[in-house]
Every structure is written in C-alpha cells, then in structure tokens.
PDB file of C-alpha atoms in Angstrom:
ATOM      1  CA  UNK A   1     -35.116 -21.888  42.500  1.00 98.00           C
ATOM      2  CA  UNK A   2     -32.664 -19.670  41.320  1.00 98.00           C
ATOM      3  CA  UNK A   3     -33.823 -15.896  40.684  1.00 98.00           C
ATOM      4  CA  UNK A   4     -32.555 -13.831  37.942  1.00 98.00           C
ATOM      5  CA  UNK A   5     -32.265 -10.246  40.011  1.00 98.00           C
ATOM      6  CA  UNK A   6     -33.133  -6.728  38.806  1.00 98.00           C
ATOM      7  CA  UNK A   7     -31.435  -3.717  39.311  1.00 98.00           C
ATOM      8  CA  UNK A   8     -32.699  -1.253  40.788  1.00 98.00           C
ATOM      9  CA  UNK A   9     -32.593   2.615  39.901  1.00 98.00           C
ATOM     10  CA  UNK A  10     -32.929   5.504  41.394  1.00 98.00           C
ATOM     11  CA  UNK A  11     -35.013   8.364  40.177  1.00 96.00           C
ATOM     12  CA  UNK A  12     -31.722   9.786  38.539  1.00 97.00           C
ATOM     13  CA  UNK A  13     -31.176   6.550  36.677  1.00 96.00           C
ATOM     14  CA  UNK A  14     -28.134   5.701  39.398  1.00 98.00           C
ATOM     15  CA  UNK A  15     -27.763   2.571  40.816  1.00 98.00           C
ATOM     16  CA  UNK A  16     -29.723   2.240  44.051  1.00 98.00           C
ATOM     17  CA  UNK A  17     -27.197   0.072  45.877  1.00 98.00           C
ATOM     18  CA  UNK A  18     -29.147   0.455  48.632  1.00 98.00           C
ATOM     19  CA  UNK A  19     -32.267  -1.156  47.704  1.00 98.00           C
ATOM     20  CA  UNK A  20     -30.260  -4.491  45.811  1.00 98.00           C
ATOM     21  CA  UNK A  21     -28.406  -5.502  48.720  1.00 98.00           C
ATOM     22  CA  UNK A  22     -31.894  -5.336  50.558  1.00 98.00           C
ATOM     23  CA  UNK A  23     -33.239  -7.793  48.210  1.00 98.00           C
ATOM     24  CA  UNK A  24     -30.451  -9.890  48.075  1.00 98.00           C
ATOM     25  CA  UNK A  25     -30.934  -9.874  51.707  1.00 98.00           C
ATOM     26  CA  UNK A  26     -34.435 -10.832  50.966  1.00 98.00           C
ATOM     27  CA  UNK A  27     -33.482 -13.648  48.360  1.00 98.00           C
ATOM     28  CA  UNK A  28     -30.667 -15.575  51.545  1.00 98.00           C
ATOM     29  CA  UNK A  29     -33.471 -15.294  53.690  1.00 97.00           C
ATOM     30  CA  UNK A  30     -36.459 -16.845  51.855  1.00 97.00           C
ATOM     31  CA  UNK A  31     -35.722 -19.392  50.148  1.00 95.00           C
ATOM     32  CA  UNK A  32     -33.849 -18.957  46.823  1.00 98.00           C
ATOM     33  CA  UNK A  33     -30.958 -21.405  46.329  1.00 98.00           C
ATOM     34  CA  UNK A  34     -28.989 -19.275  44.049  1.00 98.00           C
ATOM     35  CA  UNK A  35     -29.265 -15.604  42.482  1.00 98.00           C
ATOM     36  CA  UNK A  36     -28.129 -14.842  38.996  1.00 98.00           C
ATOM     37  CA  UNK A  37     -26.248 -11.597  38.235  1.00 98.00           C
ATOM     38  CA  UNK A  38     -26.266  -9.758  35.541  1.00 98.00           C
ATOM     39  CA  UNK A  39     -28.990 -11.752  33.573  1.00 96.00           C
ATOM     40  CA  UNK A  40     -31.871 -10.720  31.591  1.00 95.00           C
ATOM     41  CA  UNK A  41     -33.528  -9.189  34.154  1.00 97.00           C
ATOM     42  CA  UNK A  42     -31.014  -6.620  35.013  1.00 98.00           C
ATOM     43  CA  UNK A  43     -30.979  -4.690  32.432  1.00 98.00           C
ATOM     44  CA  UNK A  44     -27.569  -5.788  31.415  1.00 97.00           C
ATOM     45  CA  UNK A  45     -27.129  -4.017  28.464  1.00 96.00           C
ATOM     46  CA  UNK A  46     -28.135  -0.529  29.716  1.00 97.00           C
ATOM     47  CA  UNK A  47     -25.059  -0.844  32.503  1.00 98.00           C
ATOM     48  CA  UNK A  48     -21.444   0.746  31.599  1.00 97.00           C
ATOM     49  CA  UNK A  49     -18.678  -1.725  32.731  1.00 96.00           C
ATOM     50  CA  UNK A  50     -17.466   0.065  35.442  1.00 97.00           C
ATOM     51  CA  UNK A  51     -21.464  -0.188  36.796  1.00 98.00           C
ATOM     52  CA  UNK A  52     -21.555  -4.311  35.897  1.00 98.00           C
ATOM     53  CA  UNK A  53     -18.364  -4.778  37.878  1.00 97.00           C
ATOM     54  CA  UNK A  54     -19.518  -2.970  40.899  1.00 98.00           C
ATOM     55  CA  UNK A  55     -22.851  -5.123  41.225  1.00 98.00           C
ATOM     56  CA  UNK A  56     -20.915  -8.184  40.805  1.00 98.00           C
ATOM     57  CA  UNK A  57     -18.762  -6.929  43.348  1.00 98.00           C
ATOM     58  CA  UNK A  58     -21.410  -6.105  46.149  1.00 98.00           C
ATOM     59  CA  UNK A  59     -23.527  -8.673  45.703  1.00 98.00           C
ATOM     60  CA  UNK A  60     -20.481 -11.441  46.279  1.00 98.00           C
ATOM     61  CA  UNK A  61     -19.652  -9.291  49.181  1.00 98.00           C
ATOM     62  CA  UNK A  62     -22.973  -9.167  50.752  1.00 98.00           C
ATOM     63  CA  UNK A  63     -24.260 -13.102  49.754  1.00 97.00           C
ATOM     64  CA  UNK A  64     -20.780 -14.274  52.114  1.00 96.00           C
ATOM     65  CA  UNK A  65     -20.854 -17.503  50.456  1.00 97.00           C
ATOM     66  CA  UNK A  66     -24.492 -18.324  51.890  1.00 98.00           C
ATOM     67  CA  UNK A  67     -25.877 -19.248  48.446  1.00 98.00           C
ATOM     68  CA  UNK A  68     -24.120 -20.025  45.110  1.00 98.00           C
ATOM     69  CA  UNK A  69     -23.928 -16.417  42.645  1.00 98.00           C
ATOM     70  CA  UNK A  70     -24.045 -17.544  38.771  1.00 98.00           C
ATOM     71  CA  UNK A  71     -22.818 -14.474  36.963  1.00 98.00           C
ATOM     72  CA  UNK A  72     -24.115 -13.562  33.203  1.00 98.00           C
ATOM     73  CA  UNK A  73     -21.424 -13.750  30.798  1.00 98.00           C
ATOM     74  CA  UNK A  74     -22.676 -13.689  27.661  1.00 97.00           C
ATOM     75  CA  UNK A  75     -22.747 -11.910  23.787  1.00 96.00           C
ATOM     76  CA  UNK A  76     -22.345 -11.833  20.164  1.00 96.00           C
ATOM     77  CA  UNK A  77     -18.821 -11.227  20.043  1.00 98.00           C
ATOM     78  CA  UNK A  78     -17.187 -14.873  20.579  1.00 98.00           C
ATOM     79  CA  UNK A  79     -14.119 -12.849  21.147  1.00 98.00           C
ATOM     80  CA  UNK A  80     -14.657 -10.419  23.601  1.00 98.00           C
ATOM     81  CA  UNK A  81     -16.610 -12.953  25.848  1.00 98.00           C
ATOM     82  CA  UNK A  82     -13.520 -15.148  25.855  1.00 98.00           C
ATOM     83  CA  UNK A  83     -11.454 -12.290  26.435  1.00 98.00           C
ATOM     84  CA  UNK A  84     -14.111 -11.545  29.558  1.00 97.00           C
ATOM     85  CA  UNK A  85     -13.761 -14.693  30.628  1.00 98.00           C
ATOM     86  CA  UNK A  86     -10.240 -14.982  30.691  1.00 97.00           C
ATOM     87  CA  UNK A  87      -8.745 -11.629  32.297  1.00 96.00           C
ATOM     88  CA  UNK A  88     -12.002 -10.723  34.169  1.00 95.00           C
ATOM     89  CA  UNK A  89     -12.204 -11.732  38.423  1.00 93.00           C
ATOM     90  CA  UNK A  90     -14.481 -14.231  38.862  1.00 97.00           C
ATOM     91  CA  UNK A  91     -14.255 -14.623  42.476  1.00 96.00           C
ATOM     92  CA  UNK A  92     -16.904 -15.426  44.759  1.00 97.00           C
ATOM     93  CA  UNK A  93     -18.517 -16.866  41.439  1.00 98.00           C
ATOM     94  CA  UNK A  94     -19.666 -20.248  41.302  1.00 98.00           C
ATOM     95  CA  UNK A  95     -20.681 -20.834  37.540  1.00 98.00           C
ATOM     96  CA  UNK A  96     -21.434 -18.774  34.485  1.00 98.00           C
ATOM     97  CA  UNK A  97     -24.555 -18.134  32.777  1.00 98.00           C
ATOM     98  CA  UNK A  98     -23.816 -17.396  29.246  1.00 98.00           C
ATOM     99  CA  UNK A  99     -26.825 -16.982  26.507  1.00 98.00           C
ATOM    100  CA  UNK A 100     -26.829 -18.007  23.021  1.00 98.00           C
ATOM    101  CA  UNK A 101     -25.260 -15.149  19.981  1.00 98.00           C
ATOM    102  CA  UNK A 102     -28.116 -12.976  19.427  1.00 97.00           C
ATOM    103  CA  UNK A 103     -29.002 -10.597  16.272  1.00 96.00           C
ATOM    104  CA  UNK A 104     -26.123 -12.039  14.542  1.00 95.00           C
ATOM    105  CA  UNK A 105     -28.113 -15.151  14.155  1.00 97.00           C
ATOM    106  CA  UNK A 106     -25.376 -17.848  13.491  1.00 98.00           C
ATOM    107  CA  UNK A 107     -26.157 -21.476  12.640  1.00 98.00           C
ATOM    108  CA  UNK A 108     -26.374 -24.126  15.045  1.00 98.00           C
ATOM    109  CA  UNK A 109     -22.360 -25.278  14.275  1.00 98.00           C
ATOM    110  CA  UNK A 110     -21.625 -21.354  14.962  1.00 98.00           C
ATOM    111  CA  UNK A 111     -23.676 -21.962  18.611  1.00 98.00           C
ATOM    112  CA  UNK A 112     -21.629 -24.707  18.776  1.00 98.00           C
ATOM    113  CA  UNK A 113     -18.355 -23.590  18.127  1.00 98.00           C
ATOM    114  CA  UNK A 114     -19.687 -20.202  20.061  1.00 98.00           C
ATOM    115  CA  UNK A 115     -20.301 -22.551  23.376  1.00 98.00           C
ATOM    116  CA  UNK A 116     -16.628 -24.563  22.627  1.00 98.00           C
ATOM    117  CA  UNK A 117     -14.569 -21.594  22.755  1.00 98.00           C
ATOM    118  CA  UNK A 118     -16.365 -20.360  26.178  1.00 98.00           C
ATOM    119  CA  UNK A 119     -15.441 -23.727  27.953  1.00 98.00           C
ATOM    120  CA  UNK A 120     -12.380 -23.406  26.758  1.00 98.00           C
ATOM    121  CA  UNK A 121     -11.838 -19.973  28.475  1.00 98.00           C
ATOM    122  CA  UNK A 122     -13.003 -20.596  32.242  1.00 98.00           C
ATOM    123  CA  UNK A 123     -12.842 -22.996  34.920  1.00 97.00           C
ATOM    124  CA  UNK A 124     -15.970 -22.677  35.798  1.00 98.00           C
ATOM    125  CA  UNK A 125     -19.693 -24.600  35.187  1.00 98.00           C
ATOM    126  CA  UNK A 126     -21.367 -23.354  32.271  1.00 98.00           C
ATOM    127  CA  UNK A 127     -25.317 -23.010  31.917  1.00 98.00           C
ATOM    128  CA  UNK A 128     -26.414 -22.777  28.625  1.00 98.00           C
ATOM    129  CA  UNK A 129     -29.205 -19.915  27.471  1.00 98.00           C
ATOM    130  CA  UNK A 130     -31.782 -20.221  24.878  1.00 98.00           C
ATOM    131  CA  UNK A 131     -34.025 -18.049  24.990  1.00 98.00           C
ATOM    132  CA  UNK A 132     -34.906 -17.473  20.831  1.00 97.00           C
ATOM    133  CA  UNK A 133     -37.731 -14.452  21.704  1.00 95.00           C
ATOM    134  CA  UNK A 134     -34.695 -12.217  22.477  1.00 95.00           C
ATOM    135  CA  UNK A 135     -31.426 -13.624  20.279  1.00 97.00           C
ATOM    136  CA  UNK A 136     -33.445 -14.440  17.031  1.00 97.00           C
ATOM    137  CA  UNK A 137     -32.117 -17.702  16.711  1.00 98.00           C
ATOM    138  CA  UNK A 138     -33.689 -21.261  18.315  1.00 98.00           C
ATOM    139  CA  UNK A 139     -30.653 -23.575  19.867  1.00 98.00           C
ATOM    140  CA  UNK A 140     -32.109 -26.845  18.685  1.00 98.00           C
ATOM    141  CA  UNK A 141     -32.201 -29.967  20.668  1.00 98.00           C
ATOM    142  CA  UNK A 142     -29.820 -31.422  18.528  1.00 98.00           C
ATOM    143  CA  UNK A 143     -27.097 -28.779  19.167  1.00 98.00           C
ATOM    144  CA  UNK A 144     -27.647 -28.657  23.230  1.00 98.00           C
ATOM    145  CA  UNK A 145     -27.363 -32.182  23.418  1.00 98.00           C
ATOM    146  CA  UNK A 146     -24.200 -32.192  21.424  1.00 98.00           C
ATOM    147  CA  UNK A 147     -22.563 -29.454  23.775  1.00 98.00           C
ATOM    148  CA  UNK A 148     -24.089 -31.233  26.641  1.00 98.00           C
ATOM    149  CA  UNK A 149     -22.478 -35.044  25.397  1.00 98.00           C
ATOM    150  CA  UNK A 150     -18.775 -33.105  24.618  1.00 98.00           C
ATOM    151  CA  UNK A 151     -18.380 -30.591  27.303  1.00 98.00           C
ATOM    152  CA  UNK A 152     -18.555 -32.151  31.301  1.00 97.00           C
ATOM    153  CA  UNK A 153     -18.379 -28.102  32.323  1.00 97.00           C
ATOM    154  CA  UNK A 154     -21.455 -27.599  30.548  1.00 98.00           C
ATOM    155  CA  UNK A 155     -23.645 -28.718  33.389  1.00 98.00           C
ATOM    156  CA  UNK A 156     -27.256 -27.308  32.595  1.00 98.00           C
ATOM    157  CA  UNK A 157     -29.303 -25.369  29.710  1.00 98.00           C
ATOM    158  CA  UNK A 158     -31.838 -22.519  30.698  1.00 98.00           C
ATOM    159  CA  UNK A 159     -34.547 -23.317  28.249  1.00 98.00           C
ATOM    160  CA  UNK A 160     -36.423 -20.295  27.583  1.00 97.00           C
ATOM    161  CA  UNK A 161     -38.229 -21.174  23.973  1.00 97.00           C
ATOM    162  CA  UNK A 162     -41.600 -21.920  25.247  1.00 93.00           C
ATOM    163  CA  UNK A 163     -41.307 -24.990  22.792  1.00 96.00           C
ATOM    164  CA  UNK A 164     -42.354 -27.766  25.266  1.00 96.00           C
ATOM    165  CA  UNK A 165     -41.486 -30.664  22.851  1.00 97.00           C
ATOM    166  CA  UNK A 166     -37.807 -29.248  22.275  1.00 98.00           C
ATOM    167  CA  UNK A 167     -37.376 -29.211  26.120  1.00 98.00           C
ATOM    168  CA  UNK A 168     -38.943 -32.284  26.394  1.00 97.00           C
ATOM    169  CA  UNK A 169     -36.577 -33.866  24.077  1.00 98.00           C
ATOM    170  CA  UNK A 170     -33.375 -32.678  26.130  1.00 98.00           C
ATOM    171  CA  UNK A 171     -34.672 -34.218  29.092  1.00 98.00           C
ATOM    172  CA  UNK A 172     -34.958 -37.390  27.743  1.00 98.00           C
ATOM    173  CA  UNK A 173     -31.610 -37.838  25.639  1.00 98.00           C
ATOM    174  CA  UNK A 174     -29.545 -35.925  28.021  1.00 98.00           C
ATOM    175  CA  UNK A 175     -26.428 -36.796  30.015  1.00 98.00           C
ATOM    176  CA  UNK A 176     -27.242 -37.708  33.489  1.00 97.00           C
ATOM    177  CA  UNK A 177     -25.023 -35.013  35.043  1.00 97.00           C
ATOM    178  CA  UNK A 178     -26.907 -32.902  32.473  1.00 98.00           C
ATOM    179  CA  UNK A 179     -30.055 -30.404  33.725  1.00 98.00           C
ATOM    180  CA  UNK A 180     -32.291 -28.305  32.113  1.00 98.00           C
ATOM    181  CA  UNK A 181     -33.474 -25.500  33.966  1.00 98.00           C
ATOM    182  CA  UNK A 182     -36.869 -23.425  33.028  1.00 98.00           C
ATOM    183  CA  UNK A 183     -36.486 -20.113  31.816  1.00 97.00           C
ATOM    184  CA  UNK A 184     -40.253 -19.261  32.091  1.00 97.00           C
ATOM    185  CA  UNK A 185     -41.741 -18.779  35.677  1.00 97.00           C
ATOM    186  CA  UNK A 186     -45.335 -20.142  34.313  1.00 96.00           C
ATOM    187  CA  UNK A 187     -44.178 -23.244  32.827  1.00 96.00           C
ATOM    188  CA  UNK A 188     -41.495 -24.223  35.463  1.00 97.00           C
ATOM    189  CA  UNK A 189     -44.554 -26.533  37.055  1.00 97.00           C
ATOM    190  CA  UNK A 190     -44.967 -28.651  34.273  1.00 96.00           C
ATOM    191  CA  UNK A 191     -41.346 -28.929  32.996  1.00 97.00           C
ATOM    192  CA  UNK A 192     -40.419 -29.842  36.599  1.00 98.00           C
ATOM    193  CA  UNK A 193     -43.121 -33.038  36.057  1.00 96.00           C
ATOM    194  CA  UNK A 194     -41.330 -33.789  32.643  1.00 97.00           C
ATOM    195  CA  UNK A 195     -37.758 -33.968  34.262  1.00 97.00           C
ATOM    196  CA  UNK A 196     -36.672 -30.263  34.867  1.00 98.00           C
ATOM    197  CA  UNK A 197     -34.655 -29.557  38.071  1.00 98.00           C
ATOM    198  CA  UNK A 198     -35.853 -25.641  38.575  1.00 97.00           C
ATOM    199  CA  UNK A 199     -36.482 -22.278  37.393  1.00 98.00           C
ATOM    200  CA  UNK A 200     -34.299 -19.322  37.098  1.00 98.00           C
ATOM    201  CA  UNK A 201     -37.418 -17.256  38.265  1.00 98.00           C
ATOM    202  CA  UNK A 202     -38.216 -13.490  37.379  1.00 98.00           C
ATOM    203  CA  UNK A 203     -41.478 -13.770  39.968  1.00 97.00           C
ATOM    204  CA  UNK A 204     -38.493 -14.876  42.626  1.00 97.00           C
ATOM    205  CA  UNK A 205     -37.302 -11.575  43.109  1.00 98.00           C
ATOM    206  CA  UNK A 206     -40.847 -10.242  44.637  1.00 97.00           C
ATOM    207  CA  UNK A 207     -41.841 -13.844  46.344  1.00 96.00           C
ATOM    208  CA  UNK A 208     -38.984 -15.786  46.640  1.00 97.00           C
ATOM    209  CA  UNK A 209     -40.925 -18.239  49.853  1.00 96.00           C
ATOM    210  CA  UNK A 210     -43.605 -19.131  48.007  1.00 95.00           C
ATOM    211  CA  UNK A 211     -42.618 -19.818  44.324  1.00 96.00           C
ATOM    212  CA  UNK A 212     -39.539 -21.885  45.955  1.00 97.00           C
ATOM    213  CA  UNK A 213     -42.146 -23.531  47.952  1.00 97.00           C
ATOM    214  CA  UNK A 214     -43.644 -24.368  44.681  1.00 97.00           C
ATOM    215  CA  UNK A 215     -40.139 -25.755  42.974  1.00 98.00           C
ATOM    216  CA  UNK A 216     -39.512 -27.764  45.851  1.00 98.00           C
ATOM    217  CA  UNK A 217     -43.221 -29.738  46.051  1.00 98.00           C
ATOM    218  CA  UNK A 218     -42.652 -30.334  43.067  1.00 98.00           C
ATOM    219  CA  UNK A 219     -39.353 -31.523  42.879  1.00 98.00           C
ATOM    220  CA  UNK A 220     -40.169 -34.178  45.660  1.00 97.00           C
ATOM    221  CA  UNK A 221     -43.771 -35.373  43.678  1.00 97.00           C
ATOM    222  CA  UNK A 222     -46.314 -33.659  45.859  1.00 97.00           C
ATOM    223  CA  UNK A 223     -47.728 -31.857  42.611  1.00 97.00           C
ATOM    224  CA  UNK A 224     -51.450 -31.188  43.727  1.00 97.00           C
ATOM    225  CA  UNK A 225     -49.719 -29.020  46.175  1.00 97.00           C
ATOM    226  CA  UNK A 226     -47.415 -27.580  43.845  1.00 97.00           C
ATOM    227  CA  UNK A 227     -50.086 -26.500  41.430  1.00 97.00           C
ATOM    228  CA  UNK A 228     -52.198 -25.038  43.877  1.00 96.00           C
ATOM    229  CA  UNK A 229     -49.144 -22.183  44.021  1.00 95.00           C
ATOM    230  CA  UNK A 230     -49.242 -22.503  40.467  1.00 96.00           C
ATOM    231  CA  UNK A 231     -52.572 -21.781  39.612  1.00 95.00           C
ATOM    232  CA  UNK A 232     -52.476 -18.973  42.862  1.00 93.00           C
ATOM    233  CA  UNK A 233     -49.943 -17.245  40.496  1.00 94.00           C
ATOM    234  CA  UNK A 234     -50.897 -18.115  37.479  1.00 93.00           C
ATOM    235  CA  UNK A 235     -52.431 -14.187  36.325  1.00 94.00           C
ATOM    236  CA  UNK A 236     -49.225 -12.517  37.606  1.00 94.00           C
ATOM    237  CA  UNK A 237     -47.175 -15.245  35.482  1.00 93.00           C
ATOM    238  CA  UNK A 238     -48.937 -13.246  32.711  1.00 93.00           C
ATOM    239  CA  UNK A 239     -49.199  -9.384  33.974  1.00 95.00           C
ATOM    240  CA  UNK A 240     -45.192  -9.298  34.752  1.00 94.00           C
ATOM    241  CA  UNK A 241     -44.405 -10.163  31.321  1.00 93.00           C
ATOM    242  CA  UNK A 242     -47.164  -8.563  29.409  1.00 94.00           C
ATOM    243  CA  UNK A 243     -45.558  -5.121  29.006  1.00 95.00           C
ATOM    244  CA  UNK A 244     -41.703  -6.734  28.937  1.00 93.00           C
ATOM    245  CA  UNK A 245     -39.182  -8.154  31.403  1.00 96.00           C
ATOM    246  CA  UNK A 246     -38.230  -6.491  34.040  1.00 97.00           C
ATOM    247  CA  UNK A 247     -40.937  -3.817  34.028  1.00 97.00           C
ATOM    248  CA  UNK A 248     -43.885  -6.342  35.725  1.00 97.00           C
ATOM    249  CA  UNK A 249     -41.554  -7.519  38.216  1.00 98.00           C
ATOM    250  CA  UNK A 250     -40.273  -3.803  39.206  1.00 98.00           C
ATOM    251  CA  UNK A 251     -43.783  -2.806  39.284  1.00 97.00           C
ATOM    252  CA  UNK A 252     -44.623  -5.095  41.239  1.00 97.00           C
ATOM    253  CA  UNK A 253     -41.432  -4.629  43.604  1.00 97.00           C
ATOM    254  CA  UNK A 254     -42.082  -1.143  44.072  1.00 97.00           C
ATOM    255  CA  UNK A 255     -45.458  -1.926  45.440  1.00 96.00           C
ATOM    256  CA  UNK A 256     -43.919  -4.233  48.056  1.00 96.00           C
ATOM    257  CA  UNK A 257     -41.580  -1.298  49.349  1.00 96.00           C
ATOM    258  CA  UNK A 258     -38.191  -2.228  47.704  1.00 97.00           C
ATOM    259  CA  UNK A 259     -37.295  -0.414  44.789  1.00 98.00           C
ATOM    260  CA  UNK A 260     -38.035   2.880  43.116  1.00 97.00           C
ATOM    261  CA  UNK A 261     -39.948   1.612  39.335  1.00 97.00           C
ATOM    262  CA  UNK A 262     -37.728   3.284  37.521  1.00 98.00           C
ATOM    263  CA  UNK A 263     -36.008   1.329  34.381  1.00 98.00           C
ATOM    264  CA  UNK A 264     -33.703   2.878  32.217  1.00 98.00           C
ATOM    265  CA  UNK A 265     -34.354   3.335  28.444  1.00 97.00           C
ATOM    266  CA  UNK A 266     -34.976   1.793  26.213  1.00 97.00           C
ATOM    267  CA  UNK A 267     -37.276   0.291  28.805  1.00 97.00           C
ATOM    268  CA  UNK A 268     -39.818   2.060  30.264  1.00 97.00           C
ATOM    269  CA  UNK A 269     -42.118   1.029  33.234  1.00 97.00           C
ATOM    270  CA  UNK A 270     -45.451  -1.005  32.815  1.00 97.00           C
ATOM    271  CA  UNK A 271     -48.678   0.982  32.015  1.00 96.00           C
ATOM    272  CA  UNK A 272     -50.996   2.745  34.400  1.00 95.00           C
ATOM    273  CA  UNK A 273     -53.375  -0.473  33.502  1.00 95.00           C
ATOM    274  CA  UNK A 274     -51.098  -3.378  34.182  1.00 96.00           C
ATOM    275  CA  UNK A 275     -50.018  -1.736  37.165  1.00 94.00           C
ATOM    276  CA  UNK A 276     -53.544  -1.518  38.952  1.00 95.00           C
ATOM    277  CA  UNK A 277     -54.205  -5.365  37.250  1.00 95.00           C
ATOM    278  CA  UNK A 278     -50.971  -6.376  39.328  1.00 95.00           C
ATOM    279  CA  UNK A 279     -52.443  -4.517  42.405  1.00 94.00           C
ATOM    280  CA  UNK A 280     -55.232  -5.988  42.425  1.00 95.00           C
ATOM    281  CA  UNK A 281     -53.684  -9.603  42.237  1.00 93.00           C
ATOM    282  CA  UNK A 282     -50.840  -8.436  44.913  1.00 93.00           C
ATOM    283  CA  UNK A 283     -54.158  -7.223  47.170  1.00 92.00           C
ATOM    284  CA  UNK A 284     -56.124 -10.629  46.361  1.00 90.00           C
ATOM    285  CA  UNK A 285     -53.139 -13.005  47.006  1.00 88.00           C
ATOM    286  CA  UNK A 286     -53.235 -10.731  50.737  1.00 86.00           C
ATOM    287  CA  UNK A 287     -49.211  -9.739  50.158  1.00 85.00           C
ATOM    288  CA  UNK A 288     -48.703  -6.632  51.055  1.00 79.00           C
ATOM    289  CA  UNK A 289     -48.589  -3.520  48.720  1.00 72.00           C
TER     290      UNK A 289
END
C-alpha cells in the first residue's frame, strides 16, 4: 500500500509543516510501504514551486530512507516535464509518478510519445497514471501495454479509470516485471484478486494499519479476511470522494487530530452533511474522532 499524501494547511492557507511530518510519521509507523509526493491528493497544482520543492525536501528528510518516496512529476507540457526531470534534484527519490497529458487531450501515439520522452529524461522507475475523470483522455490498454513492452523503466501503471475490463486486460497481456497498481481505494480488493499488486490509497493517509492490513490478506489469498476490511470501509470508500479528492480524506483527518480542514481554492472543504455522515462512520468503526 502506497498512500498518496495530502497537504496540509493552515488556517492562513500556509503550509502546516508541522502537521505533514506528523503524518508521515504516522504513514513509517503503520504500515504503508511507500508514500507518494506531490500526487493528486496534494493539491499539486495550488502549490508555487518554491512550496513543491520544500515538501519534497522535508519529507525525504524526515522518511531517512525507511520507506521508498515516489515523487509526482507530471503535466501537459512534454517539455517542461523533461526539463523537470532533467535539471531538478531527485535525491532521496526512488521512482517517479508521472500522469497522463490532461485538457490537452492528445491521442494515444501523443501518450505515447508523451511517456518516451519522460524515460528518456531520468534514471529513475516510471509509474504510469491514468486516471481519465481528471485528464479527459482514457490511456487505452493498447497504448500501456505498448509503453510497458518498450520501456524496462516503466515498471507499473496506476489505473485509475474505474473501467474493470481495461485493467483487466493489462494484467493479463502484461510484461512480467510489469504491475498495475489501483488508483481507486474501493476497488483495490477486487483488482488485487484479478492480478493487481496494490493501491496508491487516498483512505491510507487517515488508516494506514488497517487498509494495508487489507492489501496484504489479500495479496497472500486470504480474501474472506480481506473483504471483511473491505466491506468495514466500504461507506467511507464513498463519503471521501463524494464531495472531491482530498476534501473527504482532510475531513476526515481533521477529526482524527492531524490537520486543520482547510484546502485551498479552488477546493473547498466537504459539506456540513458529508462531514457528520463521515462522523458517524469514524464513531461506528470505534476510531477515534
């Protein structure tokens, strides 16, 4: 289980420093295998550079090698993510998470060519992002595969379509060395029984012991078990995403004690609903809030 971390705010909008090296704390200490920087979840695109750098930079510092950091490196400038990739410092980084071209919506030989010039430009393993609810455009079976087959850096694809079939088809025309990851926290049970190695989970960041607990059952067969903590979670699967990512999972954070639920726009925090659904769940489950 790898876990896609938030960053956390302050109630002036400032980077609460603070409160992520707390939960990255949290994430060496319970479980997760591997924390992603910079994804989705952290509210990438609201950061100035200067900000992006400095998280990198602390979080490296306070992980000490313990667990592998993938970093997100990613865009819809070809260009300026080579040029990231080749003058940026990328130490303490173990492998780059880089998703596919979004709003400019290029064809599946421009997400190839896209991909070709990134592996080109860094040493490191490359994970592969499709995730078509956010960049407009589907990467197709076909075209992983084909990046998959011609690049040996490329080592994995997070598949966040929701199209079960598409994944399903990776799996089983893949490379060996080759592994698809889920994107989604509420499918990661059943694409784990189709082939799937893991999750890089958004749910991680608040209960990293017990989803992990979860990927690794699976992983080694024992799936009654494993869908017992699948069905447990199954309604906050829903409520963390229903009013956008990462606005359940800060909610939900903040409730625990480690963050301030503050997002910065044009996100804004779930609604007074959602948060008292996610309470009640949080008080059900008995974790703490």
């Amino acid at each position: 289980m790898g876990v896609a971390l938030v960053t956390p705010f302050k109630e002036d909008e400032s980077i609460d420093f603070d409160a992520l090296l707390k939960l990255v704390e949290y994430q060496v200490r319970n479980g997760t295998d591997y924390v992603v920087v910079l994804g989705t979840t952290a509210e990438t695109p609201t950061l100035t550079g200067d900000e992006k750098n400095e998280v990198v930079r602390q979080v490296v510092t306070q992980i000490r090698r313990r667990i592998p950091v993938v970093l997100g490196v990613g865009g819809n400038c070809t260009r300026e993510v080579v040029h990231k990739l080749e003058h940026d410092n990328f130490q303490g980084i173990d492998a780059i998470l880089s998703v596919v071209p979004y709003y400019n919506k290029p064809s599946q030989e421009g997400i190839y060519q896209h991909y070709r010039a990134i592996v080109n430009a860094t040493p490191l393993p490359v994970i592969l992002y499709n995730v078509p609810g956010r960049t407009g455009v589907n990467m197709t079976a076909q075209t992983t595969l084909r990046i998959a087959r011609e690049f040996e850096r490329v080592v994995a694809v997070k598949e966040a379509s929701g199209n079960i079939v598409q994944m399903d088809d990776i799996i089983k025309r893949k490379p060996d060395r080759f592994m698809v990851i889920s994107g989604d926290d509420g499918i990661t049970f059943p694409l784990i029984a189709l082939g799937a190695v893991g999750v890089i989970s958004v749910i991680g960041n608040a209960l990293p012991q017990e989803f992990s607990r979860m990927v690794r059952l699976a992983l080694s067969g024992d799936y009654e078990s494993a869908r017992v903590i699948h069905s447990r979670f199954a309604e906050l699967f829903e409520l963390l995403f229903v009013d956008g990512n990462p606005a359940g999972v800060k909610s939900m954070l903040h409730m625990m004690g480690f963050i301030e639920n503050k997002l910065r726009l044009p996100l804004v925090p779930t609604r007074i609903p959602t948060n008292e659904k996610i309470r009640d769940v949080l008080q059900r489950l008995s974790i703490k809030c």
